[in-house]
């Protein structure tokens, strides 16, 4: 059996694996599409939107992040995807690896340590990312008011044009 190859990343980039629950994943995609249409300087890709959400969350204080009170997602029962599917259990969550700037990942790691030291919170990278995204979704919802979030398409377009 050949050894698994690790894809090489561009210089200055890092792999950031995140556990996504389906609801947060779908809402993040909807918020990205809404921001694309509403904000003139919105990132032109979902990963850019995600990185912007992480940067905003890193800039918050440990106390501010704790005040958001974003509960962790419900996790699926344990087992392989095949076992869960055969048992009729929901397959709501998944892990996806994103490529982010190393500097941003370092900032996330420092913020996680600050949360532990200054706020007594022990959270994972995935929970930090989820909190950042939930906060960004909340900001988009507040800005849009009654218009709400549009449903995201099954596949997001690659670098769509902004309407803003």
CSV table of C-alpha atoms in Angstrom, one decimal:
chain,number,residue,atom,x,y,z
A,1,UNK,CA,0.0,0.0,0.0
A,2,UNK,CA,1.4,3.4,-1.0
A,3,UNK,CA,1.8,6.0,1.8
A,4,UNK,CA,-0.7,8.7,1.9
A,5,UNK,CA,0.5,11.9,0.2
A,6,UNK,CA,0.1,15.1,1.9
A,7,UNK,CA,-0.7,17.8,-0.6
A,8,UNK,CA,1.8,20.7,-0.4
A,9,UNK,CA,0.4,24.0,0.6
A,10,UNK,CA,1.5,27.4,-0.8
A,11,UNK,CA,4.2,29.1,1.2
A,12,UNK,CA,2.7,31.0,4.2
A,13,UNK,CA,-0.5,28.8,4.2
A,14,UNK,CA,-1.7,26.3,6.7
A,15,UNK,CA,-4.3,23.6,6.8
A,16,UNK,CA,-7.2,24.3,9.2
A,17,UNK,CA,-9.6,21.4,9.8
A,18,UNK,CA,-13.0,22.4,11.1
A,19,UNK,CA,-15.9,20.2,12.2
A,20,UNK,CA,-19.0,21.7,10.7
A,21,UNK,CA,-22.6,20.9,11.7
A,22,UNK,CA,-24.9,21.1,8.7
A,23,UNK,CA,-27.0,24.0,10.0
A,24,UNK,CA,-24.0,26.3,10.6
A,25,UNK,CA,-22.4,25.3,7.3
A,26,UNK,CA,-25.6,26.1,5.3
A,27,UNK,CA,-26.2,29.4,7.2
A,28,UNK,CA,-22.6,30.5,6.6
A,29,UNK,CA,-23.0,30.0,2.9
A,30,UNK,CA,-26.3,32.0,3.0
A,31,UNK,CA,-24.7,34.8,4.9
A,32,UNK,CA,-21.8,34.9,2.5
A,33,UNK,CA,-24.1,35.2,-0.5
A,34,UNK,CA,-26.1,38.0,1.3
A,35,UNK,CA,-22.9,39.9,2.2
A,36,UNK,CA,-21.7,39.5,-1.4
A,37,UNK,CA,-24.9,41.3,-2.6
A,38,UNK,CA,-25.1,43.8,0.3
A,39,UNK,CA,-21.5,44.9,1.0
A,40,UNK,CA,-19.3,46.6,-1.6
A,41,UNK,CA,-16.1,45.2,-0.1
A,42,UNK,CA,-17.3,41.7,0.7
A,43,UNK,CA,-14.9,38.9,0.0
A,44,UNK,CA,-15.5,37.3,-3.4
A,45,UNK,CA,-15.3,33.7,-2.2
A,46,UNK,CA,-16.7,31.8,0.8
A,47,UNK,CA,-13.2,31.1,2.1
A,48,UNK,CA,-12.4,34.8,2.0
A,49,UNK,CA,-15.6,35.4,4.0
A,50,UNK,CA,-14.7,32.7,6.5
A,51,UNK,CA,-11.2,34.2,6.9
A,52,UNK,CA,-12.7,37.6,7.5
A,53,UNK,CA,-15.0,36.1,10.1
A,54,UNK,CA,-12.0,34.5,11.9
A,55,UNK,CA,-10.1,37.8,11.8
A,56,UNK,CA,-13.0,39.7,13.4
A,57,UNK,CA,-13.4,37.0,16.0
A,58,UNK,CA,-9.6,37.1,16.8
A,59,UNK,CA,-9.9,40.9,17.4
A,60,UNK,CA,-12.6,40.5,20.0
A,61,UNK,CA,-11.4,40.2,23.6
A,62,UNK,CA,-11.6,36.8,25.4
A,63,UNK,CA,-14.5,38.3,27.5
A,64,UNK,CA,-16.3,39.4,24.3
A,65,UNK,CA,-15.9,36.0,22.7
A,66,UNK,CA,-17.2,34.3,25.9
A,67,UNK,CA,-20.2,36.6,26.0
A,68,UNK,CA,-21.4,35.4,22.6
A,69,UNK,CA,-22.3,32.1,24.3
A,70,UNK,CA,-22.4,29.9,21.1
A,71,UNK,CA,-23.2,26.4,22.2
A,72,UNK,CA,-21.2,23.5,20.6
A,73,UNK,CA,-23.2,21.7,17.9
A,74,UNK,CA,-25.0,18.5,18.6
A,75,UNK,CA,-22.6,15.7,17.6
A,76,UNK,CA,-23.6,12.6,15.6
A,77,UNK,CA,-23.7,9.3,17.3
A,78,UNK,CA,-20.3,7.6,17.0
A,79,UNK,CA,-19.5,5.1,14.2
A,80,UNK,CA,-18.5,5.1,10.6
A,81,UNK,CA,-20.6,6.9,8.1
A,82,UNK,CA,-21.7,3.6,6.7
A,83,UNK,CA,-22.7,2.3,10.2
A,84,UNK,CA,-24.6,5.5,10.9
A,85,UNK,CA,-26.3,5.4,7.5
A,86,UNK,CA,-27.3,1.7,7.9
A,87,UNK,CA,-28.7,2.5,11.4
A,88,UNK,CA,-30.7,5.4,10.0
A,89,UNK,CA,-28.8,7.9,12.2
A,90,UNK,CA,-28.4,11.5,10.9
A,91,UNK,CA,-25.2,12.4,9.1
A,92,UNK,CA,-25.4,16.1,9.9
A,93,UNK,CA,-21.7,16.9,10.6
A,94,UNK,CA,-18.5,16.7,8.6
A,95,UNK,CA,-14.9,17.8,8.8
A,96,UNK,CA,-13.5,20.0,6.1
A,97,UNK,CA,-10.0,21.2,5.8
A,98,UNK,CA,-9.6,24.8,4.7
A,99,UNK,CA,-6.3,26.5,3.6
A,100,UNK,CA,-5.7,29.7,5.5
A,101,UNK,CA,-2.8,32.0,6.0
A,102,UNK,CA,-0.3,30.7,8.6
A,103,UNK,CA,-0.5,34.1,10.4
A,104,UNK,CA,-4.2,33.8,10.8
A,105,UNK,CA,-4.0,30.3,12.2
A,106,UNK,CA,-1.3,31.5,14.7
A,107,UNK,CA,-3.7,34.3,15.7
A,108,UNK,CA,-6.5,31.8,16.2
A,109,UNK,CA,-4.3,29.6,18.3
A,110,UNK,CA,-3.3,32.7,20.5
A,111,UNK,CA,-6.9,33.7,20.9
A,112,UNK,CA,-7.8,30.1,22.0
A,113,UNK,CA,-5.0,30.3,24.6
A,114,UNK,CA,-6.3,33.8,25.7
A,115,UNK,CA,-9.8,32.3,26.1
A,116,UNK,CA,-8.5,29.6,28.4
A,117,UNK,CA,-6.2,31.9,30.4
A,118,UNK,CA,-8.4,35.0,30.6
A,119,UNK,CA,-11.9,33.6,30.4
A,120,UNK,CA,-11.5,30.1,31.7
A,121,UNK,CA,-12.9,28.6,28.5
A,122,UNK,CA,-11.4,25.5,26.8
A,123,UNK,CA,-12.5,25.4,23.2
A,124,UNK,CA,-11.3,23.6,20.1
A,125,UNK,CA,-10.2,25.2,16.8
A,126,UNK,CA,-13.5,24.0,15.4
A,127,UNK,CA,-15.5,25.6,18.1
A,128,UNK,CA,-13.6,28.9,17.7
A,129,UNK,CA,-14.3,28.8,14.0
A,130,UNK,CA,-18.0,28.0,14.6
A,131,UNK,CA,-18.2,30.9,17.0
A,132,UNK,CA,-16.6,33.3,14.5
A,133,UNK,CA,-19.0,32.1,11.8
A,134,UNK,CA,-22.1,32.3,14.0
A,135,UNK,CA,-21.2,35.8,15.0
A,136,UNK,CA,-20.7,36.8,11.3
A,137,UNK,CA,-24.1,35.2,10.5
A,138,UNK,CA,-25.7,37.2,13.3
A,139,UNK,CA,-24.2,40.5,12.0
A,140,UNK,CA,-25.5,39.7,8.5
A,141,UNK,CA,-29.0,38.9,9.8
A,142,UNK,CA,-29.0,42.2,11.8
A,143,UNK,CA,-27.9,44.2,8.8
A,144,UNK,CA,-30.5,42.6,6.5
A,145,UNK,CA,-33.4,42.9,9.0
A,146,UNK,CA,-36.7,41.6,7.5
A,147,UNK,CA,-35.1,40.5,4.3
A,148,UNK,CA,-33.4,37.6,6.1
A,149,UNK,CA,-30.8,35.3,4.6
A,150,UNK,CA,-31.2,33.9,1.1
A,151,UNK,CA,-31.1,30.2,0.7
A,152,UNK,CA,-27.6,29.2,-0.5
A,153,UNK,CA,-27.4,27.2,-3.7
A,154,UNK,CA,-26.2,23.6,-3.5
A,155,UNK,CA,-22.9,24.7,-5.0
A,156,UNK,CA,-21.6,28.1,-4.5
A,157,UNK,CA,-20.4,29.9,-7.6
A,158,UNK,CA,-16.7,30.4,-8.0
A,159,UNK,CA,-15.9,34.1,-7.5
A,160,UNK,CA,-19.3,35.5,-8.4
A,161,UNK,CA,-19.8,39.1,-9.2
A,162,UNK,CA,-21.0,41.3,-6.3
A,163,UNK,CA,-24.2,43.2,-6.7
A,164,UNK,CA,-23.3,45.8,-4.2
